[in-house]
Short mmCIF file of C-alpha atoms in Angstrom, two decimals:
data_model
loop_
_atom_site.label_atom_id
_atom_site.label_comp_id
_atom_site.label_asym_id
_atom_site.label_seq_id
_atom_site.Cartn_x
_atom_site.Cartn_y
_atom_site.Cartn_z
CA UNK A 1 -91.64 -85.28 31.57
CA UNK A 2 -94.86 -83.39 31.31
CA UNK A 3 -95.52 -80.42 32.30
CA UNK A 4 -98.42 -80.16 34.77
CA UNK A 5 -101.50 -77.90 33.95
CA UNK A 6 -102.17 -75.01 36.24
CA UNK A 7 -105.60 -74.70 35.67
CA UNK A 8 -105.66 -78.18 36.51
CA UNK A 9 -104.04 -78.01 39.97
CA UNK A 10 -105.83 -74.80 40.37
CA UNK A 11 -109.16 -76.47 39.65
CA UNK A 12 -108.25 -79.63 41.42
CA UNK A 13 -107.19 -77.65 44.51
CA UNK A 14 -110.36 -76.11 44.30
CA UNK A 15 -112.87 -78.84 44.23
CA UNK A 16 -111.54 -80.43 47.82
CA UNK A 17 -112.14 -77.10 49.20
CA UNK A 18 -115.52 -76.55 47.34
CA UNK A 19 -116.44 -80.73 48.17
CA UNK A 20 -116.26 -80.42 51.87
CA UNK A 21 -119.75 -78.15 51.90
CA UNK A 22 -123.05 -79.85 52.16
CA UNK A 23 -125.05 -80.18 48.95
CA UNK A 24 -123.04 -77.91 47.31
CA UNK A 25 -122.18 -78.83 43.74
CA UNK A 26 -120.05 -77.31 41.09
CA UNK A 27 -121.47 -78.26 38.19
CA UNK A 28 -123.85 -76.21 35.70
CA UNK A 29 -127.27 -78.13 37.98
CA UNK A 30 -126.12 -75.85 40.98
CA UNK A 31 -125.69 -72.39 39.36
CA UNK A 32 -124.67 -70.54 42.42
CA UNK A 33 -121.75 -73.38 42.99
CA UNK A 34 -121.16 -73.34 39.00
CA UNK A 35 -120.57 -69.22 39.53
CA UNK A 36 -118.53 -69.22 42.69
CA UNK A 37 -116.31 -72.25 41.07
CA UNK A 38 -115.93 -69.54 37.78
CA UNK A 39 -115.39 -66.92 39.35
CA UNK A 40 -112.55 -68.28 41.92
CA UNK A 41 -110.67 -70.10 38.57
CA UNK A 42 -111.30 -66.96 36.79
CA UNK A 43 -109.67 -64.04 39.12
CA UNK A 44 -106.81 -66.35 40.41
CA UNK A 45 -106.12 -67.44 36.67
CA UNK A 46 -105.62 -63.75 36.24
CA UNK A 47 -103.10 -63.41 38.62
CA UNK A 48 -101.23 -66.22 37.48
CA UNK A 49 -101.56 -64.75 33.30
CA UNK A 50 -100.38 -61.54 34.56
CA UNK A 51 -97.14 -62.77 36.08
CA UNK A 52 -96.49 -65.18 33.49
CA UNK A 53 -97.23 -61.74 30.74
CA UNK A 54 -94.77 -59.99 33.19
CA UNK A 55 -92.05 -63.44 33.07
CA UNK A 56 -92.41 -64.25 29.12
CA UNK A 57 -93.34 -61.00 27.70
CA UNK A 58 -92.39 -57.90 28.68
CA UNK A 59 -89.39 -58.70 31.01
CA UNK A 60 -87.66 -60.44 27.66
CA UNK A 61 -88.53 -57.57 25.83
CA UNK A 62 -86.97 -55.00 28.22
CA UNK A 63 -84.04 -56.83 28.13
CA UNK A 64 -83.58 -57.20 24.38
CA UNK A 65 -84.46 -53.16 24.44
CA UNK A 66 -80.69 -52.71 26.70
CA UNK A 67 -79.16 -55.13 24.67
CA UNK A 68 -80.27 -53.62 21.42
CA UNK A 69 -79.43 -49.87 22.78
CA UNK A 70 -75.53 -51.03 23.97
CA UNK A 71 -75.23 -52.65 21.08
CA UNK A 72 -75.75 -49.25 19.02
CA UNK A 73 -73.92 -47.31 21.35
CA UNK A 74 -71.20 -49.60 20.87
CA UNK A 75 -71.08 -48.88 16.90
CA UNK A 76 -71.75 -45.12 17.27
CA UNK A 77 -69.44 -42.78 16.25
CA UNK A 78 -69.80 -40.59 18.89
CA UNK A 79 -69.83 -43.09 22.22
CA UNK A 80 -67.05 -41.60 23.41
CA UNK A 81 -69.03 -38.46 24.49
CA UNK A 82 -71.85 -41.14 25.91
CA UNK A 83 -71.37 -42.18 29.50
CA UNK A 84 -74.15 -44.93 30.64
CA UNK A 85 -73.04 -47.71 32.53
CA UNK A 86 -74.63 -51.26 31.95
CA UNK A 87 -76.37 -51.02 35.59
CA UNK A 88 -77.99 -48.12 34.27
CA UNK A 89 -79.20 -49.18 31.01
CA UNK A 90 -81.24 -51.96 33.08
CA UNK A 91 -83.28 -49.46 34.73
CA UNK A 92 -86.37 -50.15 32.17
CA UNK A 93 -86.35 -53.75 33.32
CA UNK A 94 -86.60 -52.81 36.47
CA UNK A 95 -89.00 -50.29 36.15
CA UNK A 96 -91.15 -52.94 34.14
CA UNK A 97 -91.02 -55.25 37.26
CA UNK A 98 -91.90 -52.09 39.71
CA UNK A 99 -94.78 -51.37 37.33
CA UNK A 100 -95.91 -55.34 37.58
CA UNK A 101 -95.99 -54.53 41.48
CA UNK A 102 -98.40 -51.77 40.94
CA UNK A 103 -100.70 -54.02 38.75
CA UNK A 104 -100.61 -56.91 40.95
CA UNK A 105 -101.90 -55.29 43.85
CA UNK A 106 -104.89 -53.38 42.04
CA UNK A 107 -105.83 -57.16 40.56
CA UNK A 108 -105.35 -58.38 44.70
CA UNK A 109 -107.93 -55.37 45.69
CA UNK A 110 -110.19 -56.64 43.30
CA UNK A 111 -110.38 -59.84 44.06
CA UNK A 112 -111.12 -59.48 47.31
CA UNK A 113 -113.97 -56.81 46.93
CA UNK A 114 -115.32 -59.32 44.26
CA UNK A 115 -114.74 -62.52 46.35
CA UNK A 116 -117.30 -60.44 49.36
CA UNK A 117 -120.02 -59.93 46.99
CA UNK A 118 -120.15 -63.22 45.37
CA UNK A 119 -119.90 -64.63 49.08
CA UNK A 120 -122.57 -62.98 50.20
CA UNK A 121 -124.77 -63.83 47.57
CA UNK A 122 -124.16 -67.74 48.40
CA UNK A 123 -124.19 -67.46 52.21
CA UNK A 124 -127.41 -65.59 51.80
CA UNK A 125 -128.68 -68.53 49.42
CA UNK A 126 -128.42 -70.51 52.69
CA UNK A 127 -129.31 -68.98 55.61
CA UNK A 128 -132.33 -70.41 57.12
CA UNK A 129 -134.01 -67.23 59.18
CA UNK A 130 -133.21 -64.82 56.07
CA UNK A 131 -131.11 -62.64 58.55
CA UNK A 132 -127.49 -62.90 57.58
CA UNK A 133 -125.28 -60.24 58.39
CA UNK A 134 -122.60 -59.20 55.39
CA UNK A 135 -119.17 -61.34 55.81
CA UNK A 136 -117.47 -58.10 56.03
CA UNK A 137 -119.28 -56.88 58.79
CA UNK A 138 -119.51 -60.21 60.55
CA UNK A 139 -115.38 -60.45 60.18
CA UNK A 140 -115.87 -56.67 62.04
CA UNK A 141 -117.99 -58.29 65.16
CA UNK A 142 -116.14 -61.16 65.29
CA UNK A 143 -112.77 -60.47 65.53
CA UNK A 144 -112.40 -56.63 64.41
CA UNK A 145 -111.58 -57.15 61.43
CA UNK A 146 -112.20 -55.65 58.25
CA UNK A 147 -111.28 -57.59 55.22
CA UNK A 148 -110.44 -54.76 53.03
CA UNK A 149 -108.04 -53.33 54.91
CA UNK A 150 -105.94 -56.33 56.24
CA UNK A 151 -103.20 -56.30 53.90
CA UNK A 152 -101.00 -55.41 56.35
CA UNK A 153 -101.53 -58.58 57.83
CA UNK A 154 -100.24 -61.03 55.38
CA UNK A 155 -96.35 -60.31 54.37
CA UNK A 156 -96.81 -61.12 50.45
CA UNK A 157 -100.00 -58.49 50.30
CA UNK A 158 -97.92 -56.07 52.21
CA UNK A 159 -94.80 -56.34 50.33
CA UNK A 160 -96.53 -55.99 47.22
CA UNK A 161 -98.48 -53.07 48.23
CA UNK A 162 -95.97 -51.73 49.94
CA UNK A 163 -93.96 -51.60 46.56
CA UNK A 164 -96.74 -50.25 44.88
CA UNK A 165 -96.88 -47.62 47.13
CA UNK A 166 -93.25 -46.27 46.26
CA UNK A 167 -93.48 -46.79 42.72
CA UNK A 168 -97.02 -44.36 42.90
CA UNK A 169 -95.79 -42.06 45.09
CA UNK A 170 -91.93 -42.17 45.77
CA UNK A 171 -90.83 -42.57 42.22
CA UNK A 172 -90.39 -46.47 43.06
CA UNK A 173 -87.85 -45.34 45.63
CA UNK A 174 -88.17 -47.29 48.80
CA UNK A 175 -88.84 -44.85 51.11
CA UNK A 176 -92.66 -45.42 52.03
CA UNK A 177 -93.20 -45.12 55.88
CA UNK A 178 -93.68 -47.25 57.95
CA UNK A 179 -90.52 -49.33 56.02
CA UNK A 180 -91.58 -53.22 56.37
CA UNK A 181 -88.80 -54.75 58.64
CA UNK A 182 -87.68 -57.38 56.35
CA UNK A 183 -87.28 -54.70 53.56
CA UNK A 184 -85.18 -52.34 55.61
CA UNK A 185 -82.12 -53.03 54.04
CA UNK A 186 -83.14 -51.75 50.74
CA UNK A 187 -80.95 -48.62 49.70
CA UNK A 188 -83.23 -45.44 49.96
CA UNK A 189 -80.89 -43.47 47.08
CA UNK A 190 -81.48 -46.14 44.58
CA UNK A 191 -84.67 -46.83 43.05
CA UNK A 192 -86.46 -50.67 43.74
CA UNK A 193 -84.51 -53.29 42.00
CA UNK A 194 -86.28 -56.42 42.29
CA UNK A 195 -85.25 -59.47 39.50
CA UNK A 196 -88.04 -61.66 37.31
CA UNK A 197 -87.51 -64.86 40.21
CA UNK A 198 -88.34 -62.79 42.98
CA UNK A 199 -91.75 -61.35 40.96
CA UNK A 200 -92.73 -64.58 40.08
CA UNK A 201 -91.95 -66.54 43.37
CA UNK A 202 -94.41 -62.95 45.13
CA UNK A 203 -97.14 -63.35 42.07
CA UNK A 204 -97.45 -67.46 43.16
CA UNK A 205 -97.88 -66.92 46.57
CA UNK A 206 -100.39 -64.01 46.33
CA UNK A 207 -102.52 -66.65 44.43
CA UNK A 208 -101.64 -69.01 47.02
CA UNK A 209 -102.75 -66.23 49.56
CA UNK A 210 -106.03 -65.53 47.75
CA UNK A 211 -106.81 -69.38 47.97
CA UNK A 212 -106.48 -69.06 51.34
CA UNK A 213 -108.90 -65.89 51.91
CA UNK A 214 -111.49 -68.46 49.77
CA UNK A 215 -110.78 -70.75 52.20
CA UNK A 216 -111.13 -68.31 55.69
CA UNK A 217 -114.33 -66.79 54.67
CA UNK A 218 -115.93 -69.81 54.30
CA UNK A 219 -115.17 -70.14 57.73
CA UNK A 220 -116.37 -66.71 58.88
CA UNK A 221 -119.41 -67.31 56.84
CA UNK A 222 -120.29 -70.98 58.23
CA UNK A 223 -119.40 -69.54 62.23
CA UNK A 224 -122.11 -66.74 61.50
CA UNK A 225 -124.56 -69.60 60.34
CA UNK A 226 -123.36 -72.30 63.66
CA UNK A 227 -123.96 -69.29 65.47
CA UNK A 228 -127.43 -68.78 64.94
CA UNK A 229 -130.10 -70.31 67.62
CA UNK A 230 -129.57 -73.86 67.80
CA UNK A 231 -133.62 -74.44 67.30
CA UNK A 232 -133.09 -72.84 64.44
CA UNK A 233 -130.11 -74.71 62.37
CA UNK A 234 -130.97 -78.15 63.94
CA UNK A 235 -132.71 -79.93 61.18
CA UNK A 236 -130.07 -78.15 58.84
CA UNK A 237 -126.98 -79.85 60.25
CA UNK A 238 -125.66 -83.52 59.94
CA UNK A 239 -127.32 -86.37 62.58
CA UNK A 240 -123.80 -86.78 64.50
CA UNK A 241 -123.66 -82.69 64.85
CA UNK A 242 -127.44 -82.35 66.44
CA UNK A 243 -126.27 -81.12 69.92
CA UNK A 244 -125.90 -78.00 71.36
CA UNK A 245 -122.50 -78.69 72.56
CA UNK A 246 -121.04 -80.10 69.41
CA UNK A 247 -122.42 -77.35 67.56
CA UNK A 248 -120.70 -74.68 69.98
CA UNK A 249 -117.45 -76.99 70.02
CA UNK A 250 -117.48 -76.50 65.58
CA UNK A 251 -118.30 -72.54 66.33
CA UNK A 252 -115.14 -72.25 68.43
CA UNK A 253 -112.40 -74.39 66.17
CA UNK A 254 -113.99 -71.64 63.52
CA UNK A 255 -113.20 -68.88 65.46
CA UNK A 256 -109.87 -70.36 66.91
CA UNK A 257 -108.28 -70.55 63.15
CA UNK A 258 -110.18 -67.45 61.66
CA UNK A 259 -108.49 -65.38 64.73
CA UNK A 260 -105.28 -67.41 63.62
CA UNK A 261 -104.89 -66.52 60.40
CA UNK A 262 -105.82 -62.87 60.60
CA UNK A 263 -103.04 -62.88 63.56
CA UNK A 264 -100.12 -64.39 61.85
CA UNK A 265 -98.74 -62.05 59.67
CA UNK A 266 -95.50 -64.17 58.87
CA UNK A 267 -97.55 -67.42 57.31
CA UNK A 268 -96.76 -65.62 53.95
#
């Protein structure tokens, strides 16, 4: 059976997201759309190439590295003054997945600092009265929010930054205060030991989280524009949405899921 193509789902994905906007197209005749489109394929490709570097590369590799050193200290002469368990001749592969940890959140930051600029740009594109407020700062008024520091918020961004955290400053011991609840029962003498499925299955739903972001600031960004006078957007919106009170009925569902998914820190 073939294998399906991840840009492909990741592209596909994309395009019913990008195809329910207005006159917004993602080919190279819209270069704003054709940039946004690049840029979202781009920085969640990354994420997915750096787990799969992480899964193919240089977790085999630290592997091979125990095997290869048991396998000399079997042969040497002088193993019976050498006493390393097998446990502890894993610790490189472990450390290798702590280190992935570390790298995956610093690629998460970016992504989102990146995904607010190139936001802005396109909501500004749009915005009839030429007074749109930053998404950031909007996500502030709205809800008091700020996007940069809601990784708390989401249990995958947390976890992972979380980990990060201990590795940087704890020596990857898992001792990092406030302890997330569902990590708790992680033994604080014993450094992180976290195998390649559970990396992998945190990695695919950080990109799965990022999509989602994509997704929510759109929102934030269209309830900033819905929110303007209605004088103002009326000729801008669809013939069935020309009323005041369907236009304040769209600005509420908007608010209702943004509020949502900034609330429900489970959901990942």
């Amino acid at each position: 059976m073939k294998k399906n193509n991840p840009i492909d789902i990741l592209v596909e994905n994309l395009v019913k997201q990008f195809s329910q906007i207005n006159n917004f197209s993602l080919t190279q005749d819209d270069p704003l759309g054709n940039k946004m489109f690049n840029f979202v394929v781009k920085h969640i490709s990354e994420i997915n190439s750096f787990k799969n570097l992480f899964i193919q590369y240089y977790l085999p590799a630290a592997s091979r590295a125990s095997q290869d050193f048991q396998r000399n200290l079997n042969s040497s002469k002088y193993k019976h003054l050498i006493n390393i368990s097998s446990h502890e001749l894993k610790e490189n592969y472990y450390e290798t997945i702590r280190l992935g940890y570390v790298g995956a959140y610093h690629k998460y930051e970016s992504y989102l600092k990146s995904l607010l600029r190139i936001l802005n740009e396109f909501f500004k594109e749009i915005d009839f009265e030429k007074n749109f407020l930053d998404l950031n700062s909007y996500l502030k008024k709205l809800i008091d929010k700020d996007l940069l520091k809601t990784i708390n918020s989401f249990k995958i961004s947390e976890k992972i930054n979380w980990i990060s955290n201990c590795v940087k400053h704890y020596d990857g011991f898992p001792i990092k205060e406030p302890i997330p609840d569902y990590l708790e029962n992680l033994d604080s003498s014993k450094k992180i030991e976290i195998e390649s499925a559970e990396f992998k299955a945190d990695l695919d739903n950080l990109a799965a989280q990022c999509q989602l972001i994509l997704s929510i600031l759109f929102m934030v960004g269209f309830h900033q524009f819905f929110s303007q006078e209605f004088v103002l957007i009326k000729d801008q919106l669809k013939v069935e949405n020309q009323q005041p009170e369907k236009v304040k009925k769209i600005t509420d569902d908007l608010l209702f899921v943004i509020s949502g998914f900034f609330g429900y820190k489970k959901m990942m």
